[in-house]
Amino acid sequence: MANKKVSTAAMGSSKIDKIIAKYQGNAGSLIQVLLEIQSENRWLPREALDKVSKKLKVPLNRIQHIVTFYKAFSLVPKGRHEVHVCTGTACHVRGAPRLLDSVQDLIGIRPGETDLDLKFSLETVNCLGCCALGPVMVVDGEYHGKMAPAKSEEVLKSYE
Amino acid sequence: MPRINSPAELEAFRKDIISKRDPDKPCIAVCTGTGCLALGAAHVVTALKEEVKKQGLKTKVDVRETGCPGFCERGPLLVIYPEEICYLQMQPGDAQEIVSQTIVAKKVIDRLLYVVPSTDKDEKIVQESEIPFYKNQMRNLIGNNIKIDPKSIDDYLAVGGYSALAKALCQETPEQLVNLVKSSNLRGRGGAGFPAGIKWEFARKSADKTKYVIVNADEGDPGAFMDRALLEGNPHSVLEGLTIGAYAIGSHEGYIYVRQEYPLAVENAGIAIKQAEEYGFLGKNILGSGFDFTIKMHQGAGAFVCGEETALLMSLEGKPGEPRPRPPYPAVKGLWGKPTNINNVETWANIPLIINNGPDFLTSIGTEGSKGTKIFSLVGKVNNTGLVEVPMGITLRDIIYKVGGGIPEGKKFKAVQTGGPSGGCIPEEHLDIKVDFDELAKVGAIMGSGGMIVMDEDTCMVDVARYFLDFLSDESCGKCSPCREGIRQMLKILTNISEGKGREGDIELLEELAEATGDASLCALGRTAPNPVLSTIRYFRDEYEAHIKEKRCPAYVCKELISYYIDPDKCKACMICLRKCPAQAIIGGKNQIHVIDQEKCTKCGTCFEVCPDRFGAVTRLSGEPVPSPIPEEARIIAGKSKKDE
Amino acid sequence: MSEILLQIDGIEVKAKEGMSILEAAQSAGIYIPTLCHHEKLQPYGACRICTVEAETGGRTNLVAACVSPVQPNLVVRTRSEKVDKTRKILLEQFLAHAPDAPALQDLAQEYGADKDRFEKESSFCILCGLCVRYCAEVKKKNAVGFVDRGARREISFIPEIASKECWKCKECFPLCPTSYLQAAYHLTEALVFPSPSFEPASEG
Ligand SMILES: Cc1cc2nc3c(=O)[nH]c(=O)nc-3n(C[C@H](O)[C@H](O)[C@H](O)COP(=O)(O)O)c2cc1C
Ligand code: SF4
Ligand code: FES
Ligand code: FES
């Protein structure tokens, strides 16, 4: 998880073909195909959507709805570091909103956004199942529990 | 690996596994569930394995990576068998001592044991089952999690796994199975509590060659992780239940719909399917019975509404998760238009128990209308947080105080929220009601899938309602207007109230909107969306009124209604808050009383938290003006004599 | 197809199995208001203006007439205090988005809906989906679709398709109960023709 590459270029089209082939070009597998592309490439470039649309014979307007409906998909490249702040109920009552406020101030973006230098992407997540450690912040898969606003500054500063 | 072709072969194989295992051989079972992994369990495992090797005990000691037993808050944790010694909050550095002390020298390491809270005379508990958190539970479903490696089918077989499948396929007819489940009174654990046997019967009676059975592992409630622990920690129990259900209903294809936010559950369930196929518990002619069944996995892409059964079907078909009108019900027209039976993970996991032990196993536990056990994710402001499995009929008070160990820091209990975004808040006066589908509904909450969030005096109930509506406004599919627009308007009003812009009449307007949304929405997301609002109004109307009339947040949560203030008489100019304030909003210096610049203050509360208890100089104000700061020349603290002047 | 007998507003109505309550009512000349319904399109059940009271087995529920199948012995009330109250507040919520929409004015009057009850949030679209469904089901072009979910749901043209198909069709324009569709189309047109590259709405 640690050394993710940022690729802003479209992913190789043969790779997409392979993923589609794995699901036998079945239109019902649309979401699974898109999820795999998302997980390989970390975002969904326009060309990839066009290709999936043609191969699976699913109209673009439905693909557009799906990639904006489901939260797992991103239509823009992600930053080098993915910051997730848990906003599950338990974290909420333990102060997640204040944590989220200060993280937003610190990196200057709102949930769902990536900063201009492609350094950080910020997302909120619902319950990571570590409620006891709330509020929880995850950076690149590494969990930071019992986060107070002041502590989040220290954590985020340690990322290049 | 062997393919097992009959119940007799299965029993022979099981005997063989068990005979090769020495019950007295020490086994260190380390939880590698998501919670513990997040806390570094993988390093603990590595350290233990190395240590075992280093001390030349590789053949004498097993290190097993297991599923989540529920006490995630104290992770990483482990249990050493056969003594059942439980160690909590492990570090990799403890490995050496564990192996040389506990395993070799049979000495318990005091510092890693559970300490009973509230007794200041360090009372410690050695055995897992004696810890109050576990002791007051009834762990029929998650009890095996710490005993087996979820990646090993042999571990599951060693604890009796797949014997229910053998019995079902070779000794019972599908009708008998449906009747068995019916007479167990098992009700669905996914939220609505519909009797599982009756649902099976509908699907069984739908005449069609192709039928589907589905495990709903979408678990979208933002404060719950029961299904994660089951699917991740004991996946075969879910597969076994599903296969039995498929046989009873007459289906040959099953799906596990699991949210992609649970990568470990996806991984373990995937491995389990492969192993079950290799052993012949899935595939063609299962255990020689002539019954064929396969299971596929489908990952959810992040949408709470897809837990709703018809939205789940849409998603499985590769479409946006917009619920479909019912009727037709899935039992008649489900996936790809075929009869389909959907049950929750925990519902499926109950099936093998019922088949093995008979329906009485369930009916002997619980209340008139709710039988068996239920897993809750007990979180929030409670001492022992984690997953708890309790018999139906236990009181909420017992869950919170006996299992959960009460409210931390001597704070006052305010409410417990059950049922997630579709549920409600239950106040102190109803804490003695029993956990039962109907009882919970009577007080305006629901059983739900098992989220249970404890709230104390520091929780604002308007904020809680606003939180859930905010969640729902994002998670509604947006298709039908009462849900989309009703939630939008209710959220606006709640936001206004929490920002001090509430108006007379807002509560009544909320109630009117709630009624329309609850009555006219297409699916249960919209139909239950008003519950968080209505239940908080019902029990905490005074808090709403304080926000609206006095512009005061009694719990000091709503940012726009509170201020932080440093009492000049108490401030000792220690500079702690001044250094820690992330907004640099504190003016002051050495020997200079600190003052908060209210313009700059972001109300993050850091100063309030860091001000040493013995000073207690930072206070919170709500509904009253902040006193104007004392003049600059009066801020100098000239040693101790200042006060006597 | 077997016949089903039900009661709508006190009148015995004969319907065919598989019919919706709306169809049964229409066949008996009983009026139920609709916004997202269209004869040429699959029933959709989104606007819920067609909400009626349906009583069966002693239980009364509010259901959307356009997507609820008829059942034997069903008792339907197309107007009641509860139905009217629901329609009124739904209309008020629509009017916050599209206060001047012609299709809403008569209904607003009928149900006493106050167009200023909720703060204006003039998106102009009430998300009835007529355009999206017409383009998909009748024209089979899929030039317009939905994006996002919950309170952020919108309609959006697919510029590549719209630029090829829409200028010669525009059959969806008169279906739209508000003025939004044309505005959205013109916006797309303006975006597409100067530069053909498409930026998804959430970018930037
Ligand atoms: C908005 C919404 C979300 C739901 N989420 C889940 C879920 O995450 N898991 C689940 O098992 N059931 C969920 N349900 C309930 C399902 O619709 C369905 O009732 C359940 O899966 C049936 O299984 P059961 O009878 O075993 O409970 C949800 C319902 C609604 C309305
Ligand atoms: S009630 Fe909400 S989630 Fe359900 S169909 Fe309507 S808009 Fe979608
Ligand atoms: S993950 Fe280890 S106890 Fe829950
Ligand atoms: S006409 Fe029935 S919901 Fe719109």
mmCIF file of N, CA and C in Angstrom, chain B residues 172-236:
data_model
loop_
_atom_site.group_PDB
_atom_site.id
_atom_site.type_symbol
_atom_site.label_atom_id
_atom_site.label_comp_id
_atom_site.label_asym_id
_atom_site.label_seq_id
_atom_site.Cartn_x
_atom_site.Cartn_y
_atom_site.Cartn_z
ATOM 1 N N GLU B 172 -32.411 -34.881 5.329
ATOM 2 C CA GLU B 172 -33.638 -34.082 5.353
ATOM 3 C C GLU B 172 -34.096 -33.781 3.929
ATOM 4 N N THR B 173 -35.403 -33.603 3.782
ATOM 5 C CA THR B 173 -35.898 -33.124 2.495
ATOM 6 C C THR B 173 -35.938 -31.602 2.554
ATOM 7 N N PRO B 174 -35.957 -30.961 1.389
ATOM 8 C CA PRO B 174 -36.043 -29.490 1.393
ATOM 9 C C PRO B 174 -37.228 -28.991 2.221
ATOM 10 N N GLU B 175 -38.368 -29.627 2.112
ATOM 11 C CA GLU B 175 -39.540 -29.179 2.886
ATOM 12 C C GLU B 175 -39.263 -29.267 4.382
ATOM 13 N N GLN B 176 -38.651 -30.374 4.768
ATOM 14 C CA GLN B 176 -38.341 -30.535 6.193
ATOM 15 C C GLN B 176 -37.433 -29.414 6.680
ATOM 16 N N LEU B 177 -36.470 -29.039 5.831
ATOM 17 C CA LEU B 177 -35.543 -27.973 6.232
ATOM 18 C C LEU B 177 -36.280 -26.656 6.412
ATOM 19 N N VAL B 178 -37.156 -26.350 5.458
ATOM 20 C CA VAL B 178 -37.919 -25.104 5.562
ATOM 21 C C VAL B 178 -38.719 -25.118 6.865
ATOM 22 N N ASN B 179 -39.333 -26.260 7.160
ATOM 23 C CA ASN B 179 -40.125 -26.354 8.385
ATOM 24 C C ASN B 179 -39.272 -26.224 9.641
ATOM 25 N N LEU B 180 -38.089 -26.814 9.582
ATOM 26 C CA LEU B 180 -37.172 -26.692 10.708
ATOM 27 C C LEU B 180 -36.856 -25.228 11.002
ATOM 28 N N VAL B 181 -36.527 -24.498 9.940
ATOM 29 C CA VAL B 181 -36.172 -23.090 10.123
ATOM 30 C C VAL B 181 -37.401 -22.305 10.579
ATOM 31 N N LYS B 182 -38.554 -22.681 10.036
ATOM 32 C CA LYS B 182 -39.784 -22.019 10.466
ATOM 33 C C LYS B 182 -40.023 -22.243 11.962
ATOM 34 N N SER B 183 -39.853 -23.500 12.387
ATOM 35 C CA SER B 183 -40.174 -23.754 13.791
ATOM 36 C C SER B 183 -39.090 -23.220 14.736
ATOM 37 N N SER B 184 -37.942 -22.838 14.202
ATOM 38 C CA SER B 184 -36.936 -22.223 15.072
ATOM 39 C C SER B 184 -37.268 -20.756 15.347
ATOM 40 N N ASN B 185 -38.224 -20.216 14.603
ATOM 41 C CA ASN B 185 -38.598 -18.804 14.743
ATOM 42 C C ASN B 185 -37.455 -17.841 14.487
ATOM 43 N N LEU B 186 -36.501 -18.261 13.687
ATOM 44 C CA LEU B 186 -35.390 -17.369 13.346
ATOM 45 C C LEU B 186 -35.917 -16.182 12.553
ATOM 46 N N ARG B 187 -35.628 -14.975 13.044
ATOM 47 C CA ARG B 187 -36.017 -13.770 12.299
ATOM 48 C C ARG B 187 -34.784 -13.112 11.721
ATOM 49 N N GLY B 188 -34.929 -12.538 10.549
ATOM 50 C CA GLY B 188 -33.798 -11.956 9.822
ATOM 51 C C GLY B 188 -33.019 -10.966 10.668
ATOM 52 N N ARG B 189 -31.693 -11.054 10.576
ATOM 53 C CA ARG B 189 -30.832 -10.189 11.394
ATOM 54 C C ARG B 189 -30.389 -8.926 10.656
ATOM 55 N N GLY B 190 -30.887 -8.717 9.454
ATOM 56 C CA GLY B 190 -30.426 -7.571 8.668
ATOM 57 C C GLY B 190 -31.160 -6.284 8.979
ATOM 58 N N GLY B 191 -32.207 -6.342 9.758
ATOM 59 C CA GLY B 191 -32.892 -5.103 10.113
ATOM 60 C C GLY B 191 -34.374 -5.271 10.325
ATOM 61 N N ALA B 192 -35.054 -5.831 9.336
ATOM 62 C CA ALA B 192 -36.515 -5.839 9.404
ATOM 63 C C ALA B 192 -37.060 -6.961 10.278
ATOM 64 N N GLY B 193 -36.263 -8.000 10.512
ATOM 65 C CA GLY B 193 -36.702 -9.073 11.392
ATOM 66 C C GLY B 193 -37.774 -9.960 10.804
ATOM 67 N N PHE B 194 -37.797 -10.103 9.496
ATOM 68 C CA PHE B 194 -38.801 -10.967 8.865
ATOM 69 C C PHE B 194 -38.443 -12.430 9.127
ATOM 70 N N PRO B 195 -39.448 -13.272 9.464
ATOM 71 C CA PRO B 195 -39.145 -14.685 9.756
ATOM 72 C C PRO B 195 -38.480 -15.380 8.563
ATOM 73 N N ALA B 196 -37.295 -15.943 8.813
ATOM 74 C CA ALA B 196 -36.500 -16.509 7.721
ATOM 75 C C ALA B 196 -37.205 -17.697 7.072
ATOM 76 N N GLY B 197 -37.812 -18.545 7.881
ATOM 77 C CA GLY B 197 -38.445 -19.741 7.335
ATOM 78 C C GLY B 197 -39.576 -19.401 6.372
ATOM 79 N N ILE B 198 -40.345 -18.390 6.714
ATOM 80 C CA ILE B 198 -41.463 -17.994 5.855
ATOM 81 C C ILE B 198 -40.948 -17.445 4.527
ATOM 82 N N LYS B 199 -39.866 -16.676 4.629
ATOM 83 C CA LYS B 199 -39.265 -16.146 3.400
ATOM 84 C C LYS B 199 -38.765 -17.296 2.523
ATOM 85 N N TRP B 200 -38.133 -18.277 3.136
ATOM 86 C CA TRP B 200 -37.645 -19.437 2.373
ATOM 87 C C TRP B 200 -38.808 -20.140 1.687
ATOM 88 N N GLU B 201 -39.890 -20.248 2.405
ATOM 89 C CA GLU B 201 -41.039 -20.959 1.856
ATOM 90 C C GLU B 201 -41.577 -20.260 0.606
ATOM 91 N N PHE B 202 -41.647 -18.924 0.669
ATOM 92 C CA PHE B 202 -42.077 -18.176 -0.521
ATOM 93 C C PHE B 202 -41.191 -18.527 -1.707
ATOM 94 N N ALA B 203 -39.880 -18.436 -1.480
ATOM 95 C CA ALA B 203 -38.936 -18.665 -2.576
ATOM 96 C C ALA B 203 -39.017 -20.118 -3.045
ATOM 97 N N ARG B 204 -39.186 -21.024 -2.104
ATOM 98 C CA ARG B 204 -39.274 -22.441 -2.454
ATOM 99 C C ARG B 204 -40.493 -22.686 -3.346
ATOM 100 N N LYS B 205 -41.608 -22.004 -3.023
ATOM 101 C CA LYS B 205 -42.847 -22.244 -3.761
ATOM 102 C C LYS B 205 -42.880 -21.569 -5.122
ATOM 103 N N SER B 206 -42.028 -20.584 -5.340
ATOM 104 C CA SER B 206 -41.981 -19.946 -6.650
ATOM 105 C C SER B 206 -41.476 -20.973 -7.658
ATOM 106 N N ALA B 207 -42.308 -21.252 -8.642
ATOM 107 C CA ALA B 207 -41.930 -22.301 -9.583
ATOM 108 C C ALA B 207 -41.022 -21.723 -10.651
ATOM 109 N N ASP B 208 -39.786 -22.096 -10.636
ATOM 110 C CA ASP B 208 -38.849 -21.659 -11.659
ATOM 111 C C ASP B 208 -37.627 -22.549 -11.530
ATOM 112 N N LYS B 209 -37.037 -22.904 -12.647
ATOM 113 C CA LYS B 209 -35.854 -23.759 -12.571
ATOM 114 C C LYS B 209 -34.677 -22.997 -11.976
ATOM 115 N N THR B 210 -34.576 -21.724 -12.367
ATOM 116 C CA THR B 210 -33.463 -20.923 -11.885
ATOM 117 C C THR B 210 -33.914 -20.088 -10.700
ATOM 118 N N LYS B 211 -33.205 -20.218 -9.594
ATOM 119 C CA LYS B 211 -33.463 -19.390 -8.417
ATOM 120 C C LYS B 211 -32.112 -18.986 -7.845
ATOM 121 N N TYR B 212 -32.136 -17.897 -7.110
ATOM 122 C CA TYR B 212 -30.872 -17.446 -6.516
ATOM 123 C C TYR B 212 -31.002 -17.304 -5.010
ATOM 124 N N VAL B 213 -29.870 -17.526 -4.334
ATOM 125 C CA VAL B 213 -29.806 -17.205 -2.905
ATOM 126 C C VAL B 213 -28.637 -16.236 -2.705
ATOM 127 N N ILE B 214 -28.833 -15.282 -1.808
ATOM 128 C CA ILE B 214 -27.850 -14.214 -1.665
ATOM 129 C C ILE B 214 -27.540 -13.936 -0.198
ATOM 130 N N VAL B 215 -26.239 -13.719 0.055
ATOM 131 C CA VAL B 215 -25.811 -13.255 1.375
ATOM 132 C C VAL B 215 -25.677 -11.742 1.308
ATOM 133 N N ASN B 216 -26.407 -11.060 2.151
ATOM 134 C CA ASN B 216 -26.284 -9.607 2.195
ATOM 135 C C ASN B 216 -25.197 -9.231 3.200
ATOM 136 N N ALA B 217 -24.016 -8.898 2.675
ATOM 137 C CA ALA B 217 -22.887 -8.496 3.521
ATOM 138 C C ALA B 217 -22.488 -7.079 3.171
ATOM 139 N N ASP B 218 -23.499 -6.249 2.951
ATOM 140 C CA ASP B 218 -23.200 -4.865 2.567
ATOM 141 C C ASP B 218 -22.939 -4.004 3.798
ATOM 142 N N GLU B 219 -23.507 -4.377 4.896
ATOM 143 C CA GLU B 219 -23.287 -3.713 6.188
ATOM 144 C C GLU B 219 -22.926 -2.228 6.095
ATOM 145 N N GLY B 220 -23.939 -1.445 5.782
ATOM 146 C CA GLY B 220 -23.673 -0.026 5.566
ATOM 147 C C GLY B 220 -23.885 0.858 6.775
ATOM 148 N N ASP B 221 -24.482 0.330 7.834
ATOM 149 C CA ASP B 221 -24.711 1.134 9.035
ATOM 150 C C ASP B 221 -23.372 1.700 9.523
ATOM 151 N N PRO B 222 -23.266 3.039 9.608
ATOM 152 C CA PRO B 222 -21.957 3.631 9.885
ATOM 153 C C PRO B 222 -21.488 3.493 11.322
ATOM 154 N N GLY B 223 -21.876 2.460 12.023
ATOM 155 C CA GLY B 223 -21.347 2.297 13.374
ATOM 156 C C GLY B 223 -21.371 0.838 13.748
ATOM 157 N N ALA B 224 -21.279 -0.027 12.730
ATOM 158 C CA ALA B 224 -21.499 -1.438 12.997
ATOM 159 C C ALA B 224 -20.563 -2.296 12.173
ATOM 160 N N PHE B 225 -20.126 -3.418 12.771
ATOM 161 C CA PHE B 225 -19.218 -4.300 12.029
ATOM 162 C C PHE B 225 -19.370 -5.760 12.417
ATOM 163 N N MET B 226 -20.605 -6.158 12.756
ATOM 164 C CA MET B 226 -20.862 -7.561 13.108
ATOM 165 C C MET B 226 -20.625 -8.485 11.923
ATOM 166 N N ASP B 227 -21.169 -8.098 10.775
ATOM 167 C CA ASP B 227 -21.095 -8.978 9.614
ATOM 168 C C ASP B 227 -19.657 -9.092 9.109
ATOM 169 N N ARG B 228 -18.924 -7.998 9.279
ATOM 170 C CA ARG B 228 -17.509 -8.047 8.915
ATOM 171 C C ARG B 228 -16.818 -9.132 9.727
ATOM 172 N N ALA B 229 -17.050 -9.129 11.033
ATOM 173 C CA ALA B 229 -16.369 -10.090 11.893
ATOM 174 C C ALA B 229 -16.755 -11.522 11.550
ATOM 175 N N LEU B 230 -18.011 -11.751 11.219
ATOM 176 C CA LEU B 230 -18.448 -13.114 10.895
ATOM 177 C C LEU B 230 -17.874 -13.590 9.567
ATOM 178 N N LEU B 231 -18.009 -12.762 8.547
ATOM 179 C CA LEU B 231 -17.576 -13.182 7.223
ATOM 180 C C LEU B 231 -16.056 -13.279 7.157
ATOM 181 N N GLU B 232 -15.405 -12.385 7.888
ATOM 182 C CA GLU B 232 -13.949 -12.344 7.895
ATOM 183 C C GLU B 232 -13.401 -13.419 8.833
ATOM 184 N N GLY B 233 -14.083 -13.656 9.944
ATOM 185 C CA GLY B 233 -13.547 -14.529 10.976
ATOM 186 C C GLY B 233 -14.003 -15.975 10.890
ATOM 187 N N ASN B 234 -15.159 -16.216 10.276
ATOM 188 C CA ASN B 234 -15.651 -17.588 10.174
ATOM 189 C C ASN B 234 -16.470 -17.739 8.890
ATOM 190 N N PRO B 235 -15.805 -17.548 7.751
ATOM 191 C CA PRO B 235 -16.556 -17.497 6.484
ATOM 192 C C PRO B 235 -17.273 -18.802 6.162
ATOM 193 N N HIS B 236 -16.674 -19.943 6.565
ATOM 194 C CA HIS B 236 -17.307 -21.215 6.212
ATOM 195 C C HIS B 236 -18.678 -21.373 6.857
#
